[in-house]
Short mmCIF file of C-alpha atoms in Angstrom, two decimals:
data_model
loop_
_atom_site.label_atom_id
_atom_site.label_comp_id
_atom_site.label_asym_id
_atom_site.label_seq_id
_atom_site.Cartn_x
_atom_site.Cartn_y
_atom_site.Cartn_z
CA MET A 7 -17.54 17.75 1.51
CA ASP A 8 -19.11 15.06 -0.52
CA ILE A 9 -21.07 11.80 0.62
CA GLN A 10 -17.95 9.58 0.19
CA ARG A 11 -15.67 11.37 2.11
CA ILE A 12 -18.53 11.65 4.79
CA GLY A 13 -18.91 7.88 4.63
CA ASP A 14 -15.15 7.26 4.81
CA THR A 15 -14.82 9.47 7.76
CA LEU A 16 -17.57 7.61 9.63
CA ASP A 17 -16.16 4.09 8.86
CA ILE A 18 -12.60 5.53 9.88
CA GLN A 19 -14.02 6.48 13.28
CA ALA A 20 -15.86 3.42 13.53
CA VAL A 21 -12.58 1.27 13.20
CA LEU A 22 -11.17 3.49 15.97
CA HIS A 23 -14.00 2.93 18.18
CA ALA A 24 -14.06 -0.78 17.60
CA TYR A 25 -10.33 -0.51 18.39
CA CYS A 26 -10.98 0.60 22.22
CA ARG A 27 -13.90 -1.98 22.68
CA ALA A 28 -11.37 -4.67 21.22
CA VAL A 29 -8.56 -4.03 23.57
CA ASP A 30 -10.73 -3.45 26.61
CA THR A 31 -12.96 -6.60 26.54
CA ARG A 32 -9.57 -8.37 25.22
CA ASP A 33 -11.39 -9.30 21.80
CA TRP A 34 -8.12 -10.30 20.13
CA GLU A 35 -10.11 -11.25 16.59
CA LEU A 36 -11.72 -8.10 16.56
CA TYR A 37 -8.44 -6.47 17.19
CA ARG A 38 -7.02 -8.48 14.46
CA SER A 39 -10.05 -7.38 11.90
CA LEU A 40 -8.68 -3.98 12.29
CA PHE A 41 -5.53 -4.21 10.92
CA THR A 42 -4.06 -5.52 7.74
CA ALA A 43 -2.01 -8.99 8.19
CA GLU A 44 1.36 -6.84 7.51
CA ALA A 45 0.56 -3.91 9.84
CA ILE A 46 3.26 -2.83 12.12
CA LEU A 47 2.30 -1.43 15.40
CA ASP A 48 4.51 0.52 17.61
CA TYR A 49 3.72 0.60 21.33
CA ARG A 50 7.18 1.76 22.38
CA SER A 51 6.20 4.98 24.09
CA ALA A 52 4.10 3.15 26.56
CA PRO A 53 5.88 1.62 29.93
CA PHE A 54 6.71 -1.73 28.88
CA GLY A 55 5.64 -1.11 25.25
CA ARG A 56 7.15 -2.68 22.02
CA SER A 57 6.82 -2.40 18.05
CA GLY A 58 6.39 -5.40 15.77
CA ILE A 59 3.82 -6.95 13.10
CA ARG A 60 0.17 -7.31 14.20
CA ASP A 61 0.19 -11.03 15.14
CA GLU A 62 3.22 -10.46 17.31
CA ILE A 63 1.62 -7.59 18.85
CA VAL A 64 -1.63 -9.33 19.49
CA ASP A 65 0.74 -12.16 21.13
CA TRP A 66 2.19 -9.82 23.11
CA LEU A 67 -1.26 -7.57 24.21
CA ARG A 68 -3.04 -10.98 24.88
CA GLU A 69 -0.17 -11.69 27.83
CA SER A 70 0.58 -8.30 29.17
CA MET A 71 -2.98 -7.15 29.45
CA ALA A 72 -3.87 -10.16 31.13
CA VAL A 73 -2.68 -8.84 34.59
CA LEU A 74 -4.76 -5.76 34.09
CA PRO A 75 -8.02 -5.97 35.75
CA MET A 76 -9.42 -3.03 33.96
CA THR A 77 -9.09 -0.82 31.09
CA GLN A 78 -11.20 1.57 29.49
CA HIS A 79 -10.02 3.42 26.33
CA PHE A 80 -11.49 6.56 25.11
CA VAL A 81 -10.71 7.92 21.77
CA THR A 82 -11.60 11.32 20.53
CA ASN A 83 -10.85 14.24 18.42
CA ILE A 84 -10.71 12.15 15.42
CA GLU A 85 -8.68 13.75 12.18
CA ALA A 86 -8.54 11.99 8.84
CA ASP A 87 -6.73 13.23 5.95
CA ILE A 88 -8.42 11.14 3.56
CA ASP A 89 -6.85 10.78 -0.19
CA GLY A 90 -8.86 8.27 -2.14
CA ASP A 91 -8.08 4.88 -0.81
CA THR A 92 -5.47 5.93 1.86
CA ALA A 93 -5.77 8.20 5.28
CA GLU A 94 -3.59 9.36 7.77
CA VAL A 95 -5.55 9.65 11.04
CA ARG A 96 -4.63 11.25 14.31
CA ALA A 97 -6.71 10.77 17.31
CA GLN A 98 -6.53 11.53 20.76
CA PHE A 99 -7.07 9.07 23.66
CA TYR A 100 -7.61 9.08 27.42
CA ASN A 101 -6.79 5.51 29.15
CA PRO A 102 -7.82 4.69 32.84
CA MET A 103 -6.52 1.61 34.10
CA GLN A 104 -5.81 -0.93 37.16
CA PHE A 105 -2.34 -2.25 37.78
CA PRO A 106 -1.97 -4.96 40.14
CA GLY A 107 -0.81 -3.79 43.29
CA PHE A 108 -1.51 0.05 42.55
CA PRO A 109 -4.05 1.09 45.45
CA GLU A 110 -5.25 4.00 42.83
CA LEU A 111 -6.05 4.05 39.19
CA SER A 112 -3.73 4.91 36.61
CA PHE A 113 -4.22 6.90 33.62
CA CYS A 114 -2.49 8.05 30.43
CA GLY A 115 -3.19 9.99 27.41
CA GLY A 116 -1.84 10.89 24.17
CA TYR A 117 -2.06 10.28 20.25
CA TYR A 118 -2.81 7.45 17.94
CA HIS A 119 -1.21 7.97 14.57
CA HIS A 120 -2.90 5.33 12.02
CA SER A 121 -2.31 5.01 8.28
CA MET A 122 -5.18 3.49 6.80
CA VAL A 123 -6.14 1.67 3.68
CA ARG A 124 -9.55 0.93 2.27
CA THR A 125 -9.64 -2.92 1.76
CA ALA A 126 -12.10 -5.31 0.01
CA THR A 127 -13.74 -5.70 3.82
CA GLY A 128 -13.45 -1.82 4.64
CA TRP A 129 -11.14 0.49 6.40
CA GLN A 130 -8.19 -1.03 7.82
CA SER A 131 -4.93 0.32 9.87
CA ARG A 132 -1.81 -0.71 8.20
CA ALA A 133 0.47 0.92 10.73
CA LEU A 134 -0.33 2.49 14.01
CA ARG A 135 2.06 4.55 16.26
CA GLU A 136 0.93 5.42 19.76
CA ASP A 137 2.25 8.75 21.38
CA ASN A 138 1.95 8.32 25.05
CA VAL A 139 2.26 11.97 26.11
CA TRP A 140 1.49 11.67 29.63
CA PHE A 141 1.33 8.84 32.42
CA ALA A 142 -0.38 9.12 36.03
CA ASN A 143 0.74 6.41 38.56
CA ASN A 144 3.32 5.14 35.81
CA PRO A 145 4.02 1.30 36.71
CA MET A 146 7.81 2.12 35.87
CA THR A 147 8.01 4.60 38.82
CA GLY A 148 6.16 2.75 41.27
CA PRO A 149 2.76 2.83 43.53
#
């Protein structure tokens, strides 16, 4: 592994870590900065999920996450297949959260699949697909 690949890998990991912080702190400007303007984000595997371009999804997340008193995303096992100025990235996520009306926390986990591109400002995601593999205390099935 050469120094460029090591640096790219660390930069890509930093994007995924910033993603978690942006969602959990509701920092939608930070969230926007992690994606290209035309990025397609697909959250359809999650309860109440949807897919759309970056700004549509920011609006949807701002509204839908406002009802959640707490979320805490963890991302791990980040694998980046880097090819020049593009990368296909897979990472595992674990997300405890609190839903209104649920006495216990809910938990979900799965994979994030990013198609990333190196831009003038650094690595950004041009596509994200969330693969929600499991969900404990799913709001679709009731408390």
